[in-house]
CSV table of C-alpha atoms and ligand atoms in Angstrom, one decimal:
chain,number,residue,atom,x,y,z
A,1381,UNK,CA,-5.4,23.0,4.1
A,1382,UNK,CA,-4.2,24.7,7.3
A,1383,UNK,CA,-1.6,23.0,9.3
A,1384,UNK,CA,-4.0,22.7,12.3
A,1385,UNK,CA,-6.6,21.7,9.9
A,1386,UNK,CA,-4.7,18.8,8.9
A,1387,UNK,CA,-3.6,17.1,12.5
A,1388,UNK,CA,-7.3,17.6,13.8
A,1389,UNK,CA,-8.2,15.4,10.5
A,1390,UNK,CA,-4.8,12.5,11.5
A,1391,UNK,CA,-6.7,12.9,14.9
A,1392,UNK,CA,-9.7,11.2,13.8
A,1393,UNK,CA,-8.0,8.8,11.8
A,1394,UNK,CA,-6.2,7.8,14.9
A,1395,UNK,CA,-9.2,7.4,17.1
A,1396,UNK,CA,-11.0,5.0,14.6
A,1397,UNK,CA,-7.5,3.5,14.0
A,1398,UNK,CA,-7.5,2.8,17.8
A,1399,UNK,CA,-11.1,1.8,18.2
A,1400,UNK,CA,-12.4,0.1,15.3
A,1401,UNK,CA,-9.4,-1.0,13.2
A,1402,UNK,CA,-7.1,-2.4,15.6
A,1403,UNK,CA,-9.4,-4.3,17.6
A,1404,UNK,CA,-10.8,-6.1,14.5
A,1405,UNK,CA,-7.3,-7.1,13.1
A,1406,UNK,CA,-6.7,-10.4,15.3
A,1407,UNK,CA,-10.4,-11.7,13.4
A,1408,UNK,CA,-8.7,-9.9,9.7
A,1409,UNK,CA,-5.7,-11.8,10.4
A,1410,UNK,CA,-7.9,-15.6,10.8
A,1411,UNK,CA,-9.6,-15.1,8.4
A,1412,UNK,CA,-13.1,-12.8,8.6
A,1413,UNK,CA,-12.8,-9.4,6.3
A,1414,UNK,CA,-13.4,-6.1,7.3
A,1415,UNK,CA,-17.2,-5.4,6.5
A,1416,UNK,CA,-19.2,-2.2,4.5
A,1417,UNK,CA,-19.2,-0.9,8.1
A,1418,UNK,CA,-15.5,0.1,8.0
A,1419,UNK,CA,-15.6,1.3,4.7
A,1420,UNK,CA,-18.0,3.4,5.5
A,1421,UNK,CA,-16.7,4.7,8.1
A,1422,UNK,CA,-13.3,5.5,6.5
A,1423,UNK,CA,-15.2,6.5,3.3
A,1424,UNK,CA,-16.8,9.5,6.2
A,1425,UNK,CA,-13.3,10.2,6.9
A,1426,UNK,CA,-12.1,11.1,4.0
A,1427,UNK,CA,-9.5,8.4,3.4
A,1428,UNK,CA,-10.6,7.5,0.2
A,1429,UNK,CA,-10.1,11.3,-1.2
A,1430,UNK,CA,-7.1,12.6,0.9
A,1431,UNK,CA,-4.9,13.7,-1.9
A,1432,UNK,CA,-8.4,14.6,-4.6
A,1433,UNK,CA,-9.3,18.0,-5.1
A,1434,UNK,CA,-12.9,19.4,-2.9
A,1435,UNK,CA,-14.1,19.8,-6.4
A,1436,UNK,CA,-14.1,16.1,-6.5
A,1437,UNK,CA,-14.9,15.9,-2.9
A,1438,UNK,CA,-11.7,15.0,-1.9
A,1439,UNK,CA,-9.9,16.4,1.4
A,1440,UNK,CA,-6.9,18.5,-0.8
A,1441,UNK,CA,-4.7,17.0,2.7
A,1442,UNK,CA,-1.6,16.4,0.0
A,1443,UNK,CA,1.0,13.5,0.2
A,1444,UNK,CA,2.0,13.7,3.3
A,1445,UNK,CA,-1.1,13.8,4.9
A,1446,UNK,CA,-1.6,10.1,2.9
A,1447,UNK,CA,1.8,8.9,4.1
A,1448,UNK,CA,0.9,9.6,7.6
A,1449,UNK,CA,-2.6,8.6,7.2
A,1450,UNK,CA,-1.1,5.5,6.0
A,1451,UNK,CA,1.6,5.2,9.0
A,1452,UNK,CA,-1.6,5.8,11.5
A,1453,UNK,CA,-3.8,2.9,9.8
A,1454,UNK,CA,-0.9,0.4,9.4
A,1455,UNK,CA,0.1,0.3,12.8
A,1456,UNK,CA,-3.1,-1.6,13.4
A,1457,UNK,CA,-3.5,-3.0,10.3
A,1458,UNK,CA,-1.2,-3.7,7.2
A,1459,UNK,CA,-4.1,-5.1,5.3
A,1460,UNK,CA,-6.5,-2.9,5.7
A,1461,UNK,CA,-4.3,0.2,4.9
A,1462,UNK,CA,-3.1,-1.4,1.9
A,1463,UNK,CA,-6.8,-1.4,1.1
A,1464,UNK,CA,-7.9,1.9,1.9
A,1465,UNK,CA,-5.0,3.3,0.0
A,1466,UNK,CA,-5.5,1.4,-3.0
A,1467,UNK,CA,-8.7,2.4,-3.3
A,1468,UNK,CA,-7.8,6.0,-3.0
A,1469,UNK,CA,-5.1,5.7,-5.7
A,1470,UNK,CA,-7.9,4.8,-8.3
A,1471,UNK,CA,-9.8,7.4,-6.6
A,1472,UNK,CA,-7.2,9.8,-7.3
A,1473,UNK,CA,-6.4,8.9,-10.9
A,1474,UNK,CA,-10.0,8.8,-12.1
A,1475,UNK,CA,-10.1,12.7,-10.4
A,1476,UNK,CA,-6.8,13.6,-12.5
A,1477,UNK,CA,-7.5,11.7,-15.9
A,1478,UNK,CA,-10.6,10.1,-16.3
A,1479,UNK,CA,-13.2,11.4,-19.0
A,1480,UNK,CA,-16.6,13.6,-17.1
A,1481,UNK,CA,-18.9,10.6,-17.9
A,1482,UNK,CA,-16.5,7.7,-16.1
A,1483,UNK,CA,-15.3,10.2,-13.1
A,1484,UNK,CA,-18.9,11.4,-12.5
A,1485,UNK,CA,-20.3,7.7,-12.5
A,1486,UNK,CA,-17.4,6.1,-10.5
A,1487,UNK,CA,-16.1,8.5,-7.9
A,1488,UNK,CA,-18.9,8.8,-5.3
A,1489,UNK,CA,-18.6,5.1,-4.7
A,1490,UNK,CA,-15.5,5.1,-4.2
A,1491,UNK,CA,-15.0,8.0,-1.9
A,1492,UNK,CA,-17.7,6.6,0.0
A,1493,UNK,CA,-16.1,3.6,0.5
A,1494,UNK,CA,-19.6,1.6,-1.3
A,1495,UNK,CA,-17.0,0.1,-4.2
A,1496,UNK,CA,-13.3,-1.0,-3.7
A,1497,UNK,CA,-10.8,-0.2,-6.2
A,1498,UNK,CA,-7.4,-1.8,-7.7
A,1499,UNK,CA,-4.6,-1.3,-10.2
A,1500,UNK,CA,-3.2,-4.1,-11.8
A,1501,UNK,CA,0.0,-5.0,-13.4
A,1502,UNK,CA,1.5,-8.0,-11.9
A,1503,UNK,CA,0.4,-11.6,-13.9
A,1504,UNK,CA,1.1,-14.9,-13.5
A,1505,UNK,CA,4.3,-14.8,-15.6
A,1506,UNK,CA,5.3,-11.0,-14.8
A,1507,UNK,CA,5.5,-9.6,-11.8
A,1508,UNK,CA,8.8,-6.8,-11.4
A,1509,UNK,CA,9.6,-7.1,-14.9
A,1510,UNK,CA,6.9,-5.4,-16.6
A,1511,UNK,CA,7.8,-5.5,-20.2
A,1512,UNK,CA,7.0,-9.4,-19.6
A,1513,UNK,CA,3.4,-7.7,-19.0
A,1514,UNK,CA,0.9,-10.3,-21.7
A,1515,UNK,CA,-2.6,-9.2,-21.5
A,1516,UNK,CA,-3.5,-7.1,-24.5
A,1517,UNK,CA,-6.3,-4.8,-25.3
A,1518,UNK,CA,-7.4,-4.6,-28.7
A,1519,UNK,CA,-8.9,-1.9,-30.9
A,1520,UNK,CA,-12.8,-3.1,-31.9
A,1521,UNK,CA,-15.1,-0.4,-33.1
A,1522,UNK,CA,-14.9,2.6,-30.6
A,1523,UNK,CA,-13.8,0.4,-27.5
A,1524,UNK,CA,-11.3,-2.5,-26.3
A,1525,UNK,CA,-11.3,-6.1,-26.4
A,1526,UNK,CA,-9.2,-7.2,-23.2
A,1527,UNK,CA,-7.9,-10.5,-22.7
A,1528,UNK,CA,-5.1,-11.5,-20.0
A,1529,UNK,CA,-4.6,-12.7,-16.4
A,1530,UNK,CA,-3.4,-10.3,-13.7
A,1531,UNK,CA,-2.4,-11.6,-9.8
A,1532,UNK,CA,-1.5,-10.5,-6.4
A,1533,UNK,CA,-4.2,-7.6,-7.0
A,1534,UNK,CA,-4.7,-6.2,-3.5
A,1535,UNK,CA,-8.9,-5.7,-3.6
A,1536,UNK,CA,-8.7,-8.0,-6.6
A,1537,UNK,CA,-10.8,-10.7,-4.8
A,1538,UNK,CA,-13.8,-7.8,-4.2
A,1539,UNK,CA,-15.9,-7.3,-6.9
A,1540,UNK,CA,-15.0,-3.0,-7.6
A,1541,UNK,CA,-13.1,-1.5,-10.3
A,1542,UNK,CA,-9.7,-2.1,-11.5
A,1543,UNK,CA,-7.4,0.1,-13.4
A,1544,UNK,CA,-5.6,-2.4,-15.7
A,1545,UNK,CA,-2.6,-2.6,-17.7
A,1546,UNK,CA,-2.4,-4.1,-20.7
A,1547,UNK,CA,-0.4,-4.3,-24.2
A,1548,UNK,CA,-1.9,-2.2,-26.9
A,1549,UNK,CA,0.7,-3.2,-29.2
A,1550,UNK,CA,3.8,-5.1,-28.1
A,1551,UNK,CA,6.2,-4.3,-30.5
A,1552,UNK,CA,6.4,-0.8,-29.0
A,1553,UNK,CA,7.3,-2.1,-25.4
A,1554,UNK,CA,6.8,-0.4,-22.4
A,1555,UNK,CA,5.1,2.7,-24.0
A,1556,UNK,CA,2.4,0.2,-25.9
A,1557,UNK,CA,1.0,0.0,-22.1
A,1558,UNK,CA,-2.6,1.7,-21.3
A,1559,UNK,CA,-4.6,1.4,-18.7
A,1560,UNK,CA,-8.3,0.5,-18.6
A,1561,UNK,CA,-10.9,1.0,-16.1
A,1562,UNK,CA,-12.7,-2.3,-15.9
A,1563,UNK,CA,-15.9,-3.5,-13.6
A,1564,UNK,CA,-14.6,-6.6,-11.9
A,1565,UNK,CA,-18.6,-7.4,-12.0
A,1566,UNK,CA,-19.4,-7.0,-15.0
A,1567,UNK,CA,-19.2,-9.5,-18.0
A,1568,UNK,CA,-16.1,-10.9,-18.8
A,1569,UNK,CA,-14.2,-11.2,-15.9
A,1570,UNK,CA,-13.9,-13.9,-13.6
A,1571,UNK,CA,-12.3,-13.1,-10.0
A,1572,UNK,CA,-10.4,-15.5,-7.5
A,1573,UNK,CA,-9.3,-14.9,-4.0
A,1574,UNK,CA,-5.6,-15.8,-3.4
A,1575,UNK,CA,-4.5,-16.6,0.1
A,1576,UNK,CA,-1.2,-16.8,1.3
A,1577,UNK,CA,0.8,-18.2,4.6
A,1578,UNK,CA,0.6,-14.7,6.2
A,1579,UNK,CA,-3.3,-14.9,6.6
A,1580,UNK,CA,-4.2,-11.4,6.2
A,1581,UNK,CA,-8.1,-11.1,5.0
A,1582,UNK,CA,-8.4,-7.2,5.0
A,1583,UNK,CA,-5.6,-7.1,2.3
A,1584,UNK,CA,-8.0,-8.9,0.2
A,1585,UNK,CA,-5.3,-10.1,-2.6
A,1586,UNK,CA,-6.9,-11.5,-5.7
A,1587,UNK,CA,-6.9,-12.3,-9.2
A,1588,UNK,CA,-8.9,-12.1,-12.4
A,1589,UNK,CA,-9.3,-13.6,-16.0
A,1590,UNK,CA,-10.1,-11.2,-18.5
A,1591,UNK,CA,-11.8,-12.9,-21.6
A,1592,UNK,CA,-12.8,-10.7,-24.5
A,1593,UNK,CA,-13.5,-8.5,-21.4
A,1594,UNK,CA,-15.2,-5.1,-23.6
A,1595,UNK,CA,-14.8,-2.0,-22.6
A,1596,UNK,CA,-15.9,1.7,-23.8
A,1597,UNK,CA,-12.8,4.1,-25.2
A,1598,UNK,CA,-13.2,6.5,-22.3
A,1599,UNK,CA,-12.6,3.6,-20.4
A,1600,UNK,CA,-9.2,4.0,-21.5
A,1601,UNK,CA,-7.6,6.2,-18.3
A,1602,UNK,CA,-4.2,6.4,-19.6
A,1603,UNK,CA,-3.2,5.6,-23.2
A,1604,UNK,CA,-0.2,4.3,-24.7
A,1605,UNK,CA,2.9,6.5,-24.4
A,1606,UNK,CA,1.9,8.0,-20.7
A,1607,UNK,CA,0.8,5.4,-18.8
A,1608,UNK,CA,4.0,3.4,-17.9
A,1609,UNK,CA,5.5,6.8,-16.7
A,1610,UNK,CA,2.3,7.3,-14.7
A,1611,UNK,CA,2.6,4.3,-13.0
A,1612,UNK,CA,6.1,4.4,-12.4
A,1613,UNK,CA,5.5,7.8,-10.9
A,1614,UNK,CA,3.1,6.7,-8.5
A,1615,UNK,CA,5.2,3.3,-7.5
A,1616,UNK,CA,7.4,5.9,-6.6
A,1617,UNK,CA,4.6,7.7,-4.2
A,1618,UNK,CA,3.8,4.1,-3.1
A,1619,UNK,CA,7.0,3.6,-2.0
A,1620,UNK,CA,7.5,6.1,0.5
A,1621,UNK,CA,3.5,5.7,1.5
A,1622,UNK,CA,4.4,1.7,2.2
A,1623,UNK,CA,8.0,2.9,4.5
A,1624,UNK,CA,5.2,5.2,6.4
A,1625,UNK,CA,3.4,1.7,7.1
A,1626,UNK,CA,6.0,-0.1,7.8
A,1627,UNK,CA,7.4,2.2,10.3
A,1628,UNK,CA,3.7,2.6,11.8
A,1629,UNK,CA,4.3,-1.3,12.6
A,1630,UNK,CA,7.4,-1.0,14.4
A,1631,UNK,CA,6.0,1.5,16.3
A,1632,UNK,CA,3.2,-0.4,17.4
A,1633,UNK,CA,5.2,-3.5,17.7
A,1634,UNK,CA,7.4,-1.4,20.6
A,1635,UNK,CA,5.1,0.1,22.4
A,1636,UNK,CA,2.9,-3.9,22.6
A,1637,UNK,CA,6.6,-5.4,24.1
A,1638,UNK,CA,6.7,-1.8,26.1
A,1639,UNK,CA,3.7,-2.2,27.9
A,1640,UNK,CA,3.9,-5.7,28.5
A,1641,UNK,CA,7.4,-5.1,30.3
A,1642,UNK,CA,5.4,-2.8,32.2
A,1643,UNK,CA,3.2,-5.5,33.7
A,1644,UNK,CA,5.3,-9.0,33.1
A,1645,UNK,CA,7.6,-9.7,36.4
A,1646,UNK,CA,10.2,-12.2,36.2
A,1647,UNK,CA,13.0,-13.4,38.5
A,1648,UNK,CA,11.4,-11.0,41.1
A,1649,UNK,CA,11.1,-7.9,38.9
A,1650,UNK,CA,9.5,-6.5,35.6
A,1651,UNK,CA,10.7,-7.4,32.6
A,1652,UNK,CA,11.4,-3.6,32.1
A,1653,UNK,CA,13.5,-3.6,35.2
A,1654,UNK,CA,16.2,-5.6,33.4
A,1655,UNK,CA,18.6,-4.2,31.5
A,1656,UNK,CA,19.5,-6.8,28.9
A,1657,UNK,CA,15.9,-6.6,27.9
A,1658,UNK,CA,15.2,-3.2,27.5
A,1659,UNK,CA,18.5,-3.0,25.2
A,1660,UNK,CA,15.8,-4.8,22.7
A,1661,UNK,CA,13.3,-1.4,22.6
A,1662,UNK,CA,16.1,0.9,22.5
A,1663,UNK,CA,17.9,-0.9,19.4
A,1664,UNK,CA,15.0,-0.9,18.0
A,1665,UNK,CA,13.6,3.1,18.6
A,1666,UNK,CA,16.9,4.0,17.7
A,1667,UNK,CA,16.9,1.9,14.3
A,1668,UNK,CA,13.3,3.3,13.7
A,1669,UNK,CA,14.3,6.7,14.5
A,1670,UNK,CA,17.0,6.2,11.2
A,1671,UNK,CA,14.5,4.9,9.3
A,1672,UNK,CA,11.7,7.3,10.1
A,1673,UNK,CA,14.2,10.3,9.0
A,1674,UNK,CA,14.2,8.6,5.6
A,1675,UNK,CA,11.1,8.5,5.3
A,1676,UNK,CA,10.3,11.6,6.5
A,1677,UNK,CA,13.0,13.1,3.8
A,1678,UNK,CA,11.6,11.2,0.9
A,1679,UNK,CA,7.6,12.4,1.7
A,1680,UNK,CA,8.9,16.1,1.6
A,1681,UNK,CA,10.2,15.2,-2.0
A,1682,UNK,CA,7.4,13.7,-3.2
A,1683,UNK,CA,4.7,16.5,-1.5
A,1684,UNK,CA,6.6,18.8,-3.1
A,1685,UNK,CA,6.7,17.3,-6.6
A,1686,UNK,CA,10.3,17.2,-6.4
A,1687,UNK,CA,13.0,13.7,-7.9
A,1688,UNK,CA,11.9,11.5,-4.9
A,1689,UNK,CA,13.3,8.2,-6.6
A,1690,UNK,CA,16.7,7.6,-4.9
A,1691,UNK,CA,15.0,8.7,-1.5
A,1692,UNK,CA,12.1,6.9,-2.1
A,1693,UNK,CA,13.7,3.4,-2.5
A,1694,UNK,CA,15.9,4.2,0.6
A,1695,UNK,CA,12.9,4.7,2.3
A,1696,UNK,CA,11.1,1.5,1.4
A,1697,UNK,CA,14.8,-0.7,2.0
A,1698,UNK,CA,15.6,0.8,5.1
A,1699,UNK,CA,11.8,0.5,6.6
A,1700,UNK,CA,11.4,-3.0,5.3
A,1701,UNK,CA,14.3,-4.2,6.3
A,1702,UNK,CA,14.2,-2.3,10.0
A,1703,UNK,CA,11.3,-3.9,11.0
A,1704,UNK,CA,12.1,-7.4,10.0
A,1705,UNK,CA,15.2,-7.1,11.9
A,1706,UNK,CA,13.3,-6.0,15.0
A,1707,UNK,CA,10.0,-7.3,15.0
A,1708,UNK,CA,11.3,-10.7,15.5
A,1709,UNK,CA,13.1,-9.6,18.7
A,1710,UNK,CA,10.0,-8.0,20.0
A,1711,UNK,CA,8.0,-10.7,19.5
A,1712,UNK,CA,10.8,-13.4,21.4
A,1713,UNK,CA,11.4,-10.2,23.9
A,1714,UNK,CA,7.0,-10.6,24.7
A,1715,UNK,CA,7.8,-14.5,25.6
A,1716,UNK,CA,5.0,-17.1,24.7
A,1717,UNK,CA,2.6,-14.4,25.1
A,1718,UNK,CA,3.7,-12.3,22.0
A,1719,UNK,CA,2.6,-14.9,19.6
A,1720,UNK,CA,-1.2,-14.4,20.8
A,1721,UNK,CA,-2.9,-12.8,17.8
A,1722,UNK,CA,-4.4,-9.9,19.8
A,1723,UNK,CA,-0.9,-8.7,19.7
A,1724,UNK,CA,0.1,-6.8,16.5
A,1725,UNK,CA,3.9,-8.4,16.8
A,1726,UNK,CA,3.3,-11.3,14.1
A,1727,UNK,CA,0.6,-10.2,11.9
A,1728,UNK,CA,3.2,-7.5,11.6
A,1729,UNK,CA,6.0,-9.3,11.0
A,1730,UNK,CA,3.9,-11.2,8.5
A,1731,UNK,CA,3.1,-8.1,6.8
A,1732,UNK,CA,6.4,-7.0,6.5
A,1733,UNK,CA,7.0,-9.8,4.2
A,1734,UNK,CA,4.9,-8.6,1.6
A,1735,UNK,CA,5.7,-5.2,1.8
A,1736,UNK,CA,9.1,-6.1,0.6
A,1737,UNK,CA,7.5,-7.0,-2.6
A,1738,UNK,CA,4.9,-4.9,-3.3
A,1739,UNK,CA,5.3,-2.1,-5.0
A,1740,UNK,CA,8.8,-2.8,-6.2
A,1741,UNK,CA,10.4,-5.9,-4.1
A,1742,UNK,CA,13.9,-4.8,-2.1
A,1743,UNK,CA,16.1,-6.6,-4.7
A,1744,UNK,CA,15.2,-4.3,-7.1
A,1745,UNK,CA,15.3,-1.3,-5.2
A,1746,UNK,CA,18.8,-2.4,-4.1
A,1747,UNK,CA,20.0,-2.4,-7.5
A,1748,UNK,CA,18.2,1.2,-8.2
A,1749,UNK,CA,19.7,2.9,-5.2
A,1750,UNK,CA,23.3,1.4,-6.8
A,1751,UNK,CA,22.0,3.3,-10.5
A,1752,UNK,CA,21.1,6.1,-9.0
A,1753,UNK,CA,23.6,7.1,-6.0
A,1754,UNK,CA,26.4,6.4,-8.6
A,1755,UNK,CA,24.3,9.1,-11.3
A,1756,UNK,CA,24.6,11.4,-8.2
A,1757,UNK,CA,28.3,10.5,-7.1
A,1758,UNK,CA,29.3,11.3,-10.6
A,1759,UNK,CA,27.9,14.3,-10.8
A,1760,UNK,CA,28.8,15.6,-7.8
A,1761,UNK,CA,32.8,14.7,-8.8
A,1762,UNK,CA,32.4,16.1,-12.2
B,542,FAD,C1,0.4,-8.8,-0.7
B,542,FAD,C2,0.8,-8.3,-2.1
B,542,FAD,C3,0.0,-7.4,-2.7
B,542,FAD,C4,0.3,-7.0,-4.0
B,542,FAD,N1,-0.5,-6.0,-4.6
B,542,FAD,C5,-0.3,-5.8,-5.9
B,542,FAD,C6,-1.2,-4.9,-6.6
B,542,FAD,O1,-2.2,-4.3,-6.0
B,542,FAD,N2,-1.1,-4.7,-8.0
B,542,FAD,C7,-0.1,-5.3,-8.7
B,542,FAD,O2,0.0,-5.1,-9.8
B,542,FAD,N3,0.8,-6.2,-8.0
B,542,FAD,C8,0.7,-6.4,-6.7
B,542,FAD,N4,1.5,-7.3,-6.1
B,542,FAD,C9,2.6,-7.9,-6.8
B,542,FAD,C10,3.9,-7.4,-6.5
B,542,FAD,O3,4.1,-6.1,-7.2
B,542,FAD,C11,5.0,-8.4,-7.1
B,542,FAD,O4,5.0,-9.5,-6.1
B,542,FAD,C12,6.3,-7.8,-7.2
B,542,FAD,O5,6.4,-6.9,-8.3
B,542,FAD,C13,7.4,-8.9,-7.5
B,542,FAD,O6,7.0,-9.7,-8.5
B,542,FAD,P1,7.0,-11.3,-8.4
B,542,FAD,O7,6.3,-11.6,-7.1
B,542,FAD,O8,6.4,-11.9,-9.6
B,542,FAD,O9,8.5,-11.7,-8.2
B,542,FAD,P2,9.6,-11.8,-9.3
B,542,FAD,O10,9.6,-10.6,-10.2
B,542,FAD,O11,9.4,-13.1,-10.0
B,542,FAD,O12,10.9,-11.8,-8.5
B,542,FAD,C14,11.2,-13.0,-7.6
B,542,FAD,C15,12.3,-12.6,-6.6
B,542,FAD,O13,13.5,-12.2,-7.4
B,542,FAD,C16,13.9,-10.9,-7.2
B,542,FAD,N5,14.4,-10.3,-8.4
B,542,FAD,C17,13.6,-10.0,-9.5
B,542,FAD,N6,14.4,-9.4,-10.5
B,542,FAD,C18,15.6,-9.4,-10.0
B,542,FAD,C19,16.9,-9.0,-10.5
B,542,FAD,N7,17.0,-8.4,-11.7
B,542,FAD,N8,18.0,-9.1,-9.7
B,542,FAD,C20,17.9,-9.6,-8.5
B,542,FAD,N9,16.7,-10.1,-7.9
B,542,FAD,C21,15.6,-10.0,-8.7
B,542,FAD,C22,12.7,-10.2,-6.6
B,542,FAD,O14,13.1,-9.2,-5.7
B,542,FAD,C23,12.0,-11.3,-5.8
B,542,FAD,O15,12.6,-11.4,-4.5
B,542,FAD,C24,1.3,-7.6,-4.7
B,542,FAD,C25,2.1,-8.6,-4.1
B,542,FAD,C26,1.8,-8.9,-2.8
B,542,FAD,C27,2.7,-10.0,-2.1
């Protein structure tokens, strides 16, 4: 894929970013869900194959055309990217390691956006420590018996398909872990929508009980011994995907207080005109210039295959963590008006929120950063 090639593709994103995401995210965010429409749409754009192979018909546009896919489609919506790129994920692992039979059957849905798809580790009792993960698959004949309960599952209120995890046999740990492909329609398995405070629809966060759920053995994606390293590796990917998004929200979040400056007068003057406020947008360009150069650094690693841990929870902490500090201002620096919910500023800060937890909350990535700068420290002194 040409460079050219690539930014004419980013173009289109942007327009339908622009003209049908954005101005459907106040009705997302109060509750109506983006519709087949959408999906469609994004499925003809290629967002559900960016990183798969043509041979798959996928759009071969690598990582970094995901992240700033991702960055483009989060600035209007959190939810809805989280969606997208969610689906594309099982997309992308069913291109890499599923059997003929399953990729053949499954992928043309899902590229063109007719199916959602999820991957699901978190439960009820485990959510960042994994090896607390209960729901087991058995052996029976030549497939799995599943049984379990998994939560927070962005897509996991649609019926789709859902890569999950579960315990093949637990006194092995972490590397008893496989992964499943499982019909959330099919027998089996009964879905719930979960809602939270931050009313965000297009997300569509959800759960699912698994009882003596069956499924085929080429069902099995990922077996026992690579899976957890699969899935840590693309966490890692998420990571620096989810910084893109968070720095997309930032940047929409500016320019909305920018332009209303442009227009709001006060004391005589527009708001723009006053220094004190416009100290707000440049703290905040300059913070999200810092944290933009992260993330920039840690997408290079990743696109090129390269130890993008370290980098990739700096990214994550320092985008996260950026925008909660200045979306707030933004929001206060808008008046009463910011608070309408045709303005991104609070479905953004709300989204922020759960981007520090998903895919590895900011505590935890705190405490990896501390591991892994002092590996590198020591090393650089020996
Ligand atoms: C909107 C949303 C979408 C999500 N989507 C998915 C999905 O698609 N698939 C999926 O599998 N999961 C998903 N999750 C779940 C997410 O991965 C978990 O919320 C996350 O792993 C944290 O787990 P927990 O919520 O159980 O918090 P816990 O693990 O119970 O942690 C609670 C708090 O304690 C902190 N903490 C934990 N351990 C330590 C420690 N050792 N030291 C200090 N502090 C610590 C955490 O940072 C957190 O603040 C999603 C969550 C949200 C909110």
């Amino acid at each position: 894929m040409t460079a050219a090639g690539r930014q004419e593709w980013l173009d289109g994103v942007g327009e339908f970013a622009r003209s049908r995401v954005a101005p459907a995210a106040a009705a997302w965010s109060l509750g109506a869900s983006p519709g087949p429409e959408e999906n469609a749409e994004a499925g003809r754009l290629g967002l559900f194959g960016i990183e798969l192979p043509s041979e798959h018909g996928g759009g071969s546009y690598g990582f970094a055309g995901k992240a700033a896919a991702c960055e483009i489609l989060a600035a209007a919506d959190f939810g809805f990217a989280m969606s997208v790129v969610n689906t594309h994920n099982v997309a992308l692992r069913l291109s890499l390691s599923a059997a003929d039979r399953i990729r053949e059957r499954y992928l043309p849905d899902l590229l063109a956006g007719r199916k959602s798809a999820c991957t699901a580790l978190t439960e009820p009792g485990a959510g960042s420590d994994l090896a607390a993960l209960a729901t087991t698959a058995e052996r029976s004949g030549d497939g799995w018996i599943l049984n379990g309960e998994k939560s927070w599952i962005i897509n996991g209120r649609h019926p789709g398909l859902c890569i999950v995890f579960a315990q093949t046999d637990r006194a092995a740990g972490l590397a008893g872990l496989g992964a499943f492909l499982v019909d959330l329609d099919g027998d089996g398995v009964r879905r719930h929508a979960i809602e939270s405070g931050f009313s965000q629809t297009s997300i569509g966060t959800g759960g699912f009980v698994l009882t003596d759920t069956a499924v085929a053995d080429d069902a099995m994606i990922l077996p026992p011994g690579k899976a957890f390293r699969a899935i840590i590796e693309e966490i890692n990917g998420a990571r620096v995907y989810v910084a893109a998004m968070c720095c997309g929200m930032l940047k929409a979040g500016i320019a909305t207080a920018a332009a209303y400056g442009a227009r709001r007068e006060v004391f005589g003057r527009k708001l723009e005109d006053h220094q004190a406020w416009r100290a707000v947008l440049a703290e905040a360009e300059t913070d999200l210039a810092a944290a933009r150069a992260l993330t920039a650094e840690a997408t290079g690693l990743v696109d090129r295959g390269e130890d993008a841990r370290l980098a990739a929870a700096q990214a994550k902490i320092a985008a996260v963590e950026t925008g909660q500090r200045h979306l707030p201002a933004l929001l206060h620096a808008m008046g009463a008006e910011g608070l309408r919910p045709e303005h991104c500023l609070a479905r953004h800060l709300g989204a922020l929120q759960t981007a520090a937890l998903a895919d590895g909350a900011n505590a935890l990535l705190k405490q990896q950063v501390a591991k892994l700068s002092r590996q590198t420290t020591t090393t650089t002194e020996a």
